[in-house]
Every structure is written in structure tokens, then in C-alpha cells.
XYZ file of C-alpha atoms in Angstrom:
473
model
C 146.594 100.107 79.567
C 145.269 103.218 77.468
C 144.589 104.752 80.293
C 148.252 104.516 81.810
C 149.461 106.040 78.355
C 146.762 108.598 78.248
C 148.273 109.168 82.210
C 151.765 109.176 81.371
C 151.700 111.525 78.297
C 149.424 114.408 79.816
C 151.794 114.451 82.971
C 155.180 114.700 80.598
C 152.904 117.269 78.252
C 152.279 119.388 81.265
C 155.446 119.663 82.986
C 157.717 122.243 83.216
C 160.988 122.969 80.928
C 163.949 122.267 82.727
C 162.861 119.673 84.944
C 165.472 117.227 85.883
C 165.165 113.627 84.018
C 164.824 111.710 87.424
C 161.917 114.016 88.541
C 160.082 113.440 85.215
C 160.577 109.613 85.050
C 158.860 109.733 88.884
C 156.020 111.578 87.580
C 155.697 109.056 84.622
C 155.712 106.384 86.781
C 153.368 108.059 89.362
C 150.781 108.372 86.517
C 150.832 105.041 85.494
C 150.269 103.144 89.128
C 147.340 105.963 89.415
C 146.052 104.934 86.092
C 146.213 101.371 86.977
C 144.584 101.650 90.659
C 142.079 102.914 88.686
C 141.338 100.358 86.299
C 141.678 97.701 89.392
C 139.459 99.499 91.003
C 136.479 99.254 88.476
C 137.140 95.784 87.223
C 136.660 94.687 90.546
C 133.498 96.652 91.012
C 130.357 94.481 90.746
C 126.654 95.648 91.689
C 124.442 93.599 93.394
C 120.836 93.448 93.633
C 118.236 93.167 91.017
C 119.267 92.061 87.282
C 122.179 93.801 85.369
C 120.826 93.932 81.689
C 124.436 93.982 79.542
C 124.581 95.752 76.638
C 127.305 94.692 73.693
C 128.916 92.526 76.263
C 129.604 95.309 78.911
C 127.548 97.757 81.393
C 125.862 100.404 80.112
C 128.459 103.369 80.276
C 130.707 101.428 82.682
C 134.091 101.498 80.484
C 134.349 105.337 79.812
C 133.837 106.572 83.235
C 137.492 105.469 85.060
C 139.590 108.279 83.778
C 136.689 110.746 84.561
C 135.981 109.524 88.352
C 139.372 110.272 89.595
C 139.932 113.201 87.832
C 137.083 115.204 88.804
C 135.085 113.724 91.943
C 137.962 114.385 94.592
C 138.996 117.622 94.100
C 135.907 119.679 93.428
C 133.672 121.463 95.962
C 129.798 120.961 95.096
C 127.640 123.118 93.327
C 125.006 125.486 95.438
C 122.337 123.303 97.091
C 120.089 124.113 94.110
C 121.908 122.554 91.343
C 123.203 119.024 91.040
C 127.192 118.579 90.602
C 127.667 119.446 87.059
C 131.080 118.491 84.883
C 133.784 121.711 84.841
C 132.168 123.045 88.397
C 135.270 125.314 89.043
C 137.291 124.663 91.718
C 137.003 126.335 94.995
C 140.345 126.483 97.450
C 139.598 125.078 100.859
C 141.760 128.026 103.024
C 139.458 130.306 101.587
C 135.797 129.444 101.787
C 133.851 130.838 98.703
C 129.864 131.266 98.265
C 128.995 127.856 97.999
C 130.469 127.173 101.529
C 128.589 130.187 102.905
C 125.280 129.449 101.529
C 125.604 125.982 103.206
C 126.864 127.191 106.369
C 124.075 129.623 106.250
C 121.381 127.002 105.101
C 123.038 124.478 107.849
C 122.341 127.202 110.585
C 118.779 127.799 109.554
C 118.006 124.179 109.927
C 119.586 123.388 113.202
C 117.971 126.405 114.562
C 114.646 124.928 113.109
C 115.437 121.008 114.459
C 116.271 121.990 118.379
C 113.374 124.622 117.954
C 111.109 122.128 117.115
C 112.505 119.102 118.856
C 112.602 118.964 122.747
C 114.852 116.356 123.124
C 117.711 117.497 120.951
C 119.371 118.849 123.535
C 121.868 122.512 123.214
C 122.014 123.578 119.719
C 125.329 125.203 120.550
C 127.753 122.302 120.797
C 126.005 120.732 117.597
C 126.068 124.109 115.834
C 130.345 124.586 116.040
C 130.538 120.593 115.034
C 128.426 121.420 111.973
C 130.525 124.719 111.113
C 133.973 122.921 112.005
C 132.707 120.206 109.449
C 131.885 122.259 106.294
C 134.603 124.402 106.961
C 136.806 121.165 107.134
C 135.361 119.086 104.082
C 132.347 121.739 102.474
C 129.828 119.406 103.569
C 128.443 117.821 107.154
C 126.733 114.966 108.009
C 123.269 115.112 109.630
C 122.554 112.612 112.412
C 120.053 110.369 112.184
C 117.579 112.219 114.202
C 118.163 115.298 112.155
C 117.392 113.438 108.951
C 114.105 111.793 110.078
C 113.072 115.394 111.078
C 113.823 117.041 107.978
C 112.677 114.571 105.720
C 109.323 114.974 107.432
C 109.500 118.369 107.552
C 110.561 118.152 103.862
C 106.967 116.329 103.363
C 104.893 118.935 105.550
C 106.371 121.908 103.171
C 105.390 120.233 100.024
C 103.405 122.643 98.798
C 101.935 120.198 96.072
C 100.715 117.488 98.471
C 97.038 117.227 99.885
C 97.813 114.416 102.421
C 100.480 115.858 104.421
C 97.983 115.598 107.653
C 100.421 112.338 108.128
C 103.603 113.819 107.843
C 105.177 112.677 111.306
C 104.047 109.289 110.357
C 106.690 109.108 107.588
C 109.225 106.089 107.990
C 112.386 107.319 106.954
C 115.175 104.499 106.073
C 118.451 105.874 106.231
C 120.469 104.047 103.548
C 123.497 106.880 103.351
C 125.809 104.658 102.707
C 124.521 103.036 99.843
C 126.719 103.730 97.151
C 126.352 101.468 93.865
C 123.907 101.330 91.407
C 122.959 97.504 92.136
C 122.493 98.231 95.962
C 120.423 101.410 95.446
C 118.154 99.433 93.039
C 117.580 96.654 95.335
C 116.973 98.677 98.569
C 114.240 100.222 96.067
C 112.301 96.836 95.856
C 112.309 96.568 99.363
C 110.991 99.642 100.011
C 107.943 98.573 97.374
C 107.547 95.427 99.545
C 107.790 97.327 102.915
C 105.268 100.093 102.156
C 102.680 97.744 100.758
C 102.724 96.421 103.957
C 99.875 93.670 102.845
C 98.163 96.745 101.488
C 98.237 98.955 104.343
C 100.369 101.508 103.074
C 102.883 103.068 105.110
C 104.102 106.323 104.194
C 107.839 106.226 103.689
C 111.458 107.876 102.520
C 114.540 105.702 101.440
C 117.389 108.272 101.347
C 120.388 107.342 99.660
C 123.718 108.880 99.592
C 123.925 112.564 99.472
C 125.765 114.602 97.229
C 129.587 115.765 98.571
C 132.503 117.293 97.192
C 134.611 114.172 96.929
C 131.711 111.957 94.580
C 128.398 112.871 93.562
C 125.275 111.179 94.345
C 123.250 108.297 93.088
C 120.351 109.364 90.773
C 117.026 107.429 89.575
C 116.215 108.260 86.515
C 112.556 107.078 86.897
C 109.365 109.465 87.619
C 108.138 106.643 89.794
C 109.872 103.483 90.649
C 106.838 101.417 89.154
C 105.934 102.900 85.635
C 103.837 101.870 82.848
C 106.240 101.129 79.118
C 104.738 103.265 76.268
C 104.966 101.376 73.219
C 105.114 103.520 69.660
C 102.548 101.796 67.646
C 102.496 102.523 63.690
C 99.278 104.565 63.505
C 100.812 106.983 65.778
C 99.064 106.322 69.002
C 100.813 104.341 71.935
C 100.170 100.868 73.188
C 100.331 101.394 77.400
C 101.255 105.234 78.561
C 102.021 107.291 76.025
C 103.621 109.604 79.060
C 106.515 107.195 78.572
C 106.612 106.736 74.623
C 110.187 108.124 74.584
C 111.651 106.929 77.843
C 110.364 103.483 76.969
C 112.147 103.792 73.406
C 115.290 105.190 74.753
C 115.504 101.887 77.021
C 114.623 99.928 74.234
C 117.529 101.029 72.540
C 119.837 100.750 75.627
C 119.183 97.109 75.816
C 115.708 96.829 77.192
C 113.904 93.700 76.176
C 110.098 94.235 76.904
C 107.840 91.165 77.145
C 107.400 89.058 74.214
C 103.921 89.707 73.731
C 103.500 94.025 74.927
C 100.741 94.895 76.679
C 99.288 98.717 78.148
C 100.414 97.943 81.950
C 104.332 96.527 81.278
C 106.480 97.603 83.898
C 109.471 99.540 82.393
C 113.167 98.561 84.690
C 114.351 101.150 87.307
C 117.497 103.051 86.021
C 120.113 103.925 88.346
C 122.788 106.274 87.609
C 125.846 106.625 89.533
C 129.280 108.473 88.505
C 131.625 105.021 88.596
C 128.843 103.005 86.896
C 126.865 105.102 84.003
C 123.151 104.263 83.978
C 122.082 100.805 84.675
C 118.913 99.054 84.090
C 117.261 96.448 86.625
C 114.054 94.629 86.252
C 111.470 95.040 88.863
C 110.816 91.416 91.312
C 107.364 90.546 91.070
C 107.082 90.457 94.644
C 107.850 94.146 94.445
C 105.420 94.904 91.818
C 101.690 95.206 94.032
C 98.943 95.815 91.845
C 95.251 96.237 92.073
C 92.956 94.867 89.005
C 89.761 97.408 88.366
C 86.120 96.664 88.030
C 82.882 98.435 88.782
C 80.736 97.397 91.384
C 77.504 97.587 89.303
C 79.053 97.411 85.705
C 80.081 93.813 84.861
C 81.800 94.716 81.958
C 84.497 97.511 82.869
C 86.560 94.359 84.123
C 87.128 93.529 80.343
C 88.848 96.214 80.266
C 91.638 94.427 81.888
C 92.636 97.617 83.637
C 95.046 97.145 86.363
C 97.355 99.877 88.470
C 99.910 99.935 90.938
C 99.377 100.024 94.564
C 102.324 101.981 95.830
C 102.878 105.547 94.406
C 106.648 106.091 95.449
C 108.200 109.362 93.593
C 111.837 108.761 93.071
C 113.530 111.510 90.785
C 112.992 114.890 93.673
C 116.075 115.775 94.877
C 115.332 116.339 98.835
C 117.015 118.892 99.941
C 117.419 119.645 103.818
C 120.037 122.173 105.603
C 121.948 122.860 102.089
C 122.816 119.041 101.770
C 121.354 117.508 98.807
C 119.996 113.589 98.462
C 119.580 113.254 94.818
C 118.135 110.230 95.370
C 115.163 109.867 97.919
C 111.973 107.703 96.480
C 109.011 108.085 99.039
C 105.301 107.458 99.086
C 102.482 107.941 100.893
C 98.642 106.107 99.196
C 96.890 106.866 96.507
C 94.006 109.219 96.133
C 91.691 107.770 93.934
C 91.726 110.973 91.334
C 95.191 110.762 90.647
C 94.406 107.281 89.234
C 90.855 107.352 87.532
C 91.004 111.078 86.478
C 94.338 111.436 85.686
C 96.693 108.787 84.620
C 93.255 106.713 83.276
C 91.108 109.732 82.036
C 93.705 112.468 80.875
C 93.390 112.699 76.710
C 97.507 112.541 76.409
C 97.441 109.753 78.837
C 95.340 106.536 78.490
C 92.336 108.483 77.647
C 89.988 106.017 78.313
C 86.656 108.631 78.756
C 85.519 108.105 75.288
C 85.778 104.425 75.157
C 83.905 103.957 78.676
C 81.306 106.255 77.885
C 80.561 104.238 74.769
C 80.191 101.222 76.584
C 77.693 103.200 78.918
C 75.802 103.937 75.737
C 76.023 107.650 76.289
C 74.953 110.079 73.982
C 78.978 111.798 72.816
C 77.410 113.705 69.678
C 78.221 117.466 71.930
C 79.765 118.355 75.006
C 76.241 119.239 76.596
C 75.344 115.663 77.124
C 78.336 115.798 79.584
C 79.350 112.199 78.901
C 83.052 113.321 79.819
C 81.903 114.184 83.231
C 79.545 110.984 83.434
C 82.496 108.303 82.143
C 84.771 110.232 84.214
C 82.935 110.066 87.700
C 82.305 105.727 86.910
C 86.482 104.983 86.354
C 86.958 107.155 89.356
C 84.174 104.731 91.279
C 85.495 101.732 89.701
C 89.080 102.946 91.180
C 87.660 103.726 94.870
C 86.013 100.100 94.571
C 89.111 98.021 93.165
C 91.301 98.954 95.793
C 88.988 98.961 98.703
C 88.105 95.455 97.606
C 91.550 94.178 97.609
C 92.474 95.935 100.807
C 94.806 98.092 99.272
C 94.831 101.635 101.310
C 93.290 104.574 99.125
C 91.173 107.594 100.010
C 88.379 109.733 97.888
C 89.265 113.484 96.853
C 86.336 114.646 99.495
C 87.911 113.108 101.950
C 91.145 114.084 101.676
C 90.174 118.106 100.897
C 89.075 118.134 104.549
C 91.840 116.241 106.027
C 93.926 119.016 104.152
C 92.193 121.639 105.862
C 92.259 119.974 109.478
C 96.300 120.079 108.776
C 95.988 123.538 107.448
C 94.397 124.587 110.900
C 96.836 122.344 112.923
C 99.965 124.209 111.089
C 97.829 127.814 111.916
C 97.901 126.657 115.447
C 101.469 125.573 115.766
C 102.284 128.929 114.779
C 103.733 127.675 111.235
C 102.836 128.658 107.640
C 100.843 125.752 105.373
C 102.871 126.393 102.066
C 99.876 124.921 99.324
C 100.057 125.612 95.574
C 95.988 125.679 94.552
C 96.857 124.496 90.913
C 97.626 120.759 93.147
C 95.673 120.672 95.839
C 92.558 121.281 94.103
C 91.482 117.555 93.071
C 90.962 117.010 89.255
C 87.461 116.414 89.636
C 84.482 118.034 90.983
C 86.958 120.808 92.181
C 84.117 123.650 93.946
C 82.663 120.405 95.610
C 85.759 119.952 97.700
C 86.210 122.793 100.671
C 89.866 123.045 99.600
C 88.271 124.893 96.534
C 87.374 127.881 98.283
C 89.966 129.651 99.590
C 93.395 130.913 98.975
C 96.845 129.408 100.084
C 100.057 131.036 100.824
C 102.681 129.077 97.481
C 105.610 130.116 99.304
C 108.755 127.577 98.828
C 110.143 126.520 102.528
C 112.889 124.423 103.430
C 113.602 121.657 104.023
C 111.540 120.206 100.207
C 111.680 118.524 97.588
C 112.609 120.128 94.396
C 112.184 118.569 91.182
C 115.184 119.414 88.828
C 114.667 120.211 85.029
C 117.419 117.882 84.604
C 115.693 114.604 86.356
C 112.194 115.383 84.819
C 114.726 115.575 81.584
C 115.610 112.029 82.079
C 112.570 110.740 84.177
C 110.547 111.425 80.784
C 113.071 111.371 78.251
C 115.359 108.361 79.091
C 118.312 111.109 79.351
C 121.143 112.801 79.079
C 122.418 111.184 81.819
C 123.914 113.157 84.635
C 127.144 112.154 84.355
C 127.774 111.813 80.699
């Protein structure tokens, strides 16, 4: 009932002197059912899906977002395509369409020009092109079809300048989960696409794209980097048990209600946060069905497997914002496989990450006492082959950096002869090891941003590394 009082006294503060008794009790009275929908509305709300960790008794954020919801999601026009809806976006009057709307209309007409271009079967562009135009002149916003998403959301993946495996990118199984609203549903269409793209460990490249943003409610975010992600535990000494990457996400969730395993370990799974505007951030534990991992050993050194490495099978990014036509999905995890650098040189071998180098070249008995002995490079080049070797032995799909440098340039040269641009940024397609021994190496790439992409905000890496602000605070 606060909020019906809150309701009540910021109409009567707000209206005019001289109104007539009868018209101000109405407006009282208006207030208060509003008020009260409202609270209706959100006790009645329940998530499904995955597991709800509660926090004092209540959802995380849950109580203090009512009043806000239906004061600002209806009546605001969205921010420019490159921004997510922010709180105090000014207000833009329908009649006249301001910049926003003509970006978007602009953006829109770029992209239909590209699908119909590109797409024989899509039939005349003209009929679809006044629909779009009627649309975001109607409501700011328009709706692609489901042919038009699949397309961009592909198309989004072959202009990735940061990706070396985009020779697959009309392969990419796109799940069109638009309607998916709540913070429980989002979480547990996540799991299943874990479980899907594992597909027994043949990976299948794959997009889940949630709900975009609109004028009327913003869109779902996932706080995560990844949806499967490693806790970093602060240990006393200063150094981190697990990866230290996520030292202060993993404490932020901690102190959000987390409860890590009884006994920590280096490969705990941290929970996926979901954010939505109605619901705050929520937490939800990973299924161990969804959670596919591959344990490493060497094939010639018996002991790396007391290590008790492990790593996850499915890479699926889930905090870039795809962006396609001017309409922004906030929320869009996808995958493709793993190449076997990103695991063994980076996320095993980088000094800020697990750093494991010195300890394996130890075991190798390598002489560490100056960099000329190159025991890096030595330790380095045996996690990478114990990598390769895990997953090929458990069936899990993975490919070599060789490999995959001339698969790059076999798309570069199918792009060339499509008549298209190969956007490539050399700082990421260059593999992390043994660099000039790749052909990819060699050459120079054009780093231009197309569209459609995915864009990674400052704001999500914010919270993908940080554990916050939220979006919607």
C-alpha cells in the first residue's frame, strides 16, 4: 500500500490550482487502482526454470522495481541502436519522429536492402519495406520475421571481425525465443541451448535470441561473459583459488547470496545471472546435464592428469548485444567449438589467468633460471597438446590454430569472390601461439565494423567481470 500513497500524493502534488474537488478525488482514486494493478501484477509474477537463490527472504531486487516499471518502460522511445535503454532517456513525441526514429528507419532500410539482395527467395523488398516504415513510424520499433532474423544473425557472425572460424557461418542454428520475457525462462532456455549444442560432443554452432529491446520495456540482459564460467575464489595470500578473471564477479555473487560448494575448488561453476527490468538480477545454478566438460591429460605425460585440469566443452558468449537493422537483442548467447589456443594458451597459460606455464614446466624438469632456455614456449606448446588430445579423446569437437588459420583464409577468398568485404581485426585472428607459423600471420585485413554484429557494451563487460551495476538499478 506505499505505493498507492506514494501514487496518490504525487498526483494531488502535481495538479493544478483551481481544480474542481470531484476531478481531484478521480485522479486520487485513479492513482491508487494503478498503484495496486501494479503490485498485483508483480506478486503474481513467478519465474520458472532453473533455481531462484532468495536473498533475505525475497528476490534479488524484485521489491523496488514496481513503481519504476510503469513509470518509465511505456512511455519512452529507445535509445540509438548503439546504447542500451538507459534511466531519464528523454522522451520523444510520436507525431513527430526525432533522430532515434530516423537512424532506425535508416538502419532498417540498409538491412532489408541487404536481406532480399542476398536472399533469392525473399520475394519484393517493396511491400516489406512500407510494412517496416509503417511499423517504426507507428510504435519506433519493427519486428523482423523469422527469416530475416536467421539471416542477420548469420550475417552478424560472418562480420565479426574478431572470429577465425566464421568459414561456418550459414551453418549457425538460430533459436528464435523473442518472446521470452522473464528472468527464469531466459535462464532455462540457456541450459538447453548448452545441452543442444553439445550435441553428444559434436558441436553445433548456434544463437538463442531473446527478446529485443523496444520502447514499451527493455530487454533481458545476462550478466555473464560466458554462460559456463569458472568462480575465482580470493585466497589470503593474495592469489586466487580457480580464475582469478572472475575474483570480483565471484565475490559480488557471494555477497548477493551465492553459496559456492562446501569444499571450493579451481573449476566451480559460478550461476548464470539474468537481469530483467520487472525482476532485478537473479541468480540460477547451472543443471549438471548442462554443464559438458572435458578432463585433460597428455598423451605421453602420465602425470599432467594430476593436475586435475578440466574445461568446458561449449564456448557460448552471452553478454554481446547483437545488433541487426537498428533493433537491438541484448541478450543473444551463441557458440561455435573451441580452438584449442583459446584454452591451453590462454585461459590455462595467461600469467593473470591460471598461469599454469611455470608449474608444468617444472614438472618437465626444464631448466626456468632465464628466458633463453625458452621453457615458456616449451610448457606452453605441451598444455596446448594435452588440450588438442583431451577433447579429441572424448569426442568433443575442437580444431588446432593451423588448421583453422587456413580455413580463415579459404573464407577470406570465398567473401573476395562473393563480391563482399572480410572485416578481420589482426590483434584476434592471429592465434596466441606460434603466430608467423600460421598463414593468417602474413598479411593485412581490412578492421572495418559492418552491420549486422555483435557489439560488446562497456556496460555488460562492466557487469560480465564485475558482478555490476546492474542495468536497471
Amino acid at each position: 500500500m506505499a505505493g498507492a500513497a506514494l501514487g496518490t500524493l504525487e498526483l494531488g502534488r502535481r495538479a493544478p490550482i483551481g481544480v474542481p474537488t470531484e476531478v481531484a478525488i478521480a485522479l486520487s482514486l485513479a492513482g491508487l487502482l494503478l498503484a495496486l494493478g501494479i503490485c498485483v501484477r508483480h506478486v503474481v509474477s513467478v519465474g520458472v526454470g532453473g533455481q531462484l537463490l532468495q536473498v533475505s527472504g525475497a528476490r534479488w531486487g524484485t521489491a523496488r522495481r514496481a513503481r519504476r516499471t510503469a513509470a518509465r518502460c511505456p512511455v519512452r522511445v529507445a535509445p540509438p541502436p548503439d546504447h542500451p535503454p538507459v534511466p531519464g532517456h528523454p522522451l520523444v513525441s510520436r507525431s513527430e519522429p526525432g533522430p532515434d526514429v530516423e537512424a532506425l528507419r535508416a538502419e532498417a532500410k540498409e538491412f532489408l536492402e541487404l536481406f532480399h539482395e542476398e536472399d533469392p527467395h525473399a520475394g519484393p523488398i517493396e511491400p516489406r519495406m512500407t510494412e517496416v516504415m509503417r511499423e517504426i513510424d507507428t510504435t519506433g520499433t519493427y519486428w523482423h520475421t523469422a527469416e530475416e532474423l536467421t539471416f542477420g544473425a548469420r550475417v552478424a557472425w560472418r562480420n565479426n571481425k574478431r572470429c577465425i572460424g566464421r568459414l561456418y557461418w550459414r551453418s549457425l542454428q538460430v533459436r528464435d525465443l523473442r518472446t521470452v520475457t522473464d528472468a527464469g525462462s531466459v535462464a532455462a532456455h540457456c541450459f538447453e541451448h548448452l545441452r543442444t549444442a553439445h550435441n553428444g560432443g559434436k558441436i553445433r554452432p548456434m544463437i538463442s535470441v531473446f527478446a529485443p529491446e523496444t520502447p514499451s520495456r527493455p530487454a533481458p540482459r545476462i550478466w555473464n561473459e560466458q554462460l559456463i564460467r569458472y568462480a575465482g575464489y580470493e585466497q589470503p595470500d593474495g592469489r586466487a583459488l580457480g580464475d582469478p578473471r572472475y575474483r570480483a564477479f565471484t565475490s559480488k555473487l557471494i555477497q548477493r547470496g551465492w553459496r559456492p560448494p562446501e569444499r571450493r575448488g579451481a573449476f566451480d561453476v559460478l550461476p548464470l545471472v539474468v537481469e530483467t527490468v520487472e525482476e532485478g538480477p537473479r541468480m540460477f545454478q547451472l543443471p549438471s546435464q548442462a554443464v559438458h566438460e572435458v578432463l585433460l591429460e597428455h598423451p605421453e605425460l602420465a602425470w599432467f592428469a594430476d593436475l586435475e585440469l578440466r574445461w568446458h566443452a561449449v564456448p557460448v558468449i552471452s553478454n554481446n548485444r547483437l545488433v541487426i537493422g537498428g533493433v537491438s537483442y541484448p541478450a543473444a548467447p551463441f557458440n561455435g567449438w573451441y580452438m584449442g589456443t583459446e584454452i591451453g594458451a590462454r585461459n590455462l597459460g595467461d600469467s593473470d589467468r591460471y598461469d599454469l606455464v611455470p608449474e608444468v614446466a617444472e614438472r618437465m624438469g626444464l631448466d626456468t633460471s632465464h628466458d633463453a632456455t625458452l621453457w615458456r614456449d616449451r610448457a606452453l606448446v605441451e598444455i596446448n597438446r594435452a588440450v588438442l588430445h583431451s577433447f579429441n579423446a572424448s569426442g568433443v569437437t575442437v580444431t588446432d590454430h593451423h588448421t583453422e588459420s587456413r580455413r580463415f583464409l579459404i573464407h577470406l577468398e570465398k567473401e573476395e569472390r562473393a563480391g563482399r568485404g572480410c572485416p578481420a581485426d589482426w590483434s584476434w585472428i592471429v592465434p596466441p601461439m606460434s603466430g608467423s607459423q600460421t598463414p593468417v600471420f602474413h598479411r593485412y585485413y581490412d578492421a572495418a565494423n559492418e552491420v549486422p554484429n555483435f557489439v560488446n557494451d562497456p556496460e555488460a563487460a562492466c557487469r560480465g567481470l564485475r558482478g555490476g551495476p546492474p542495468a536497471f538499478p
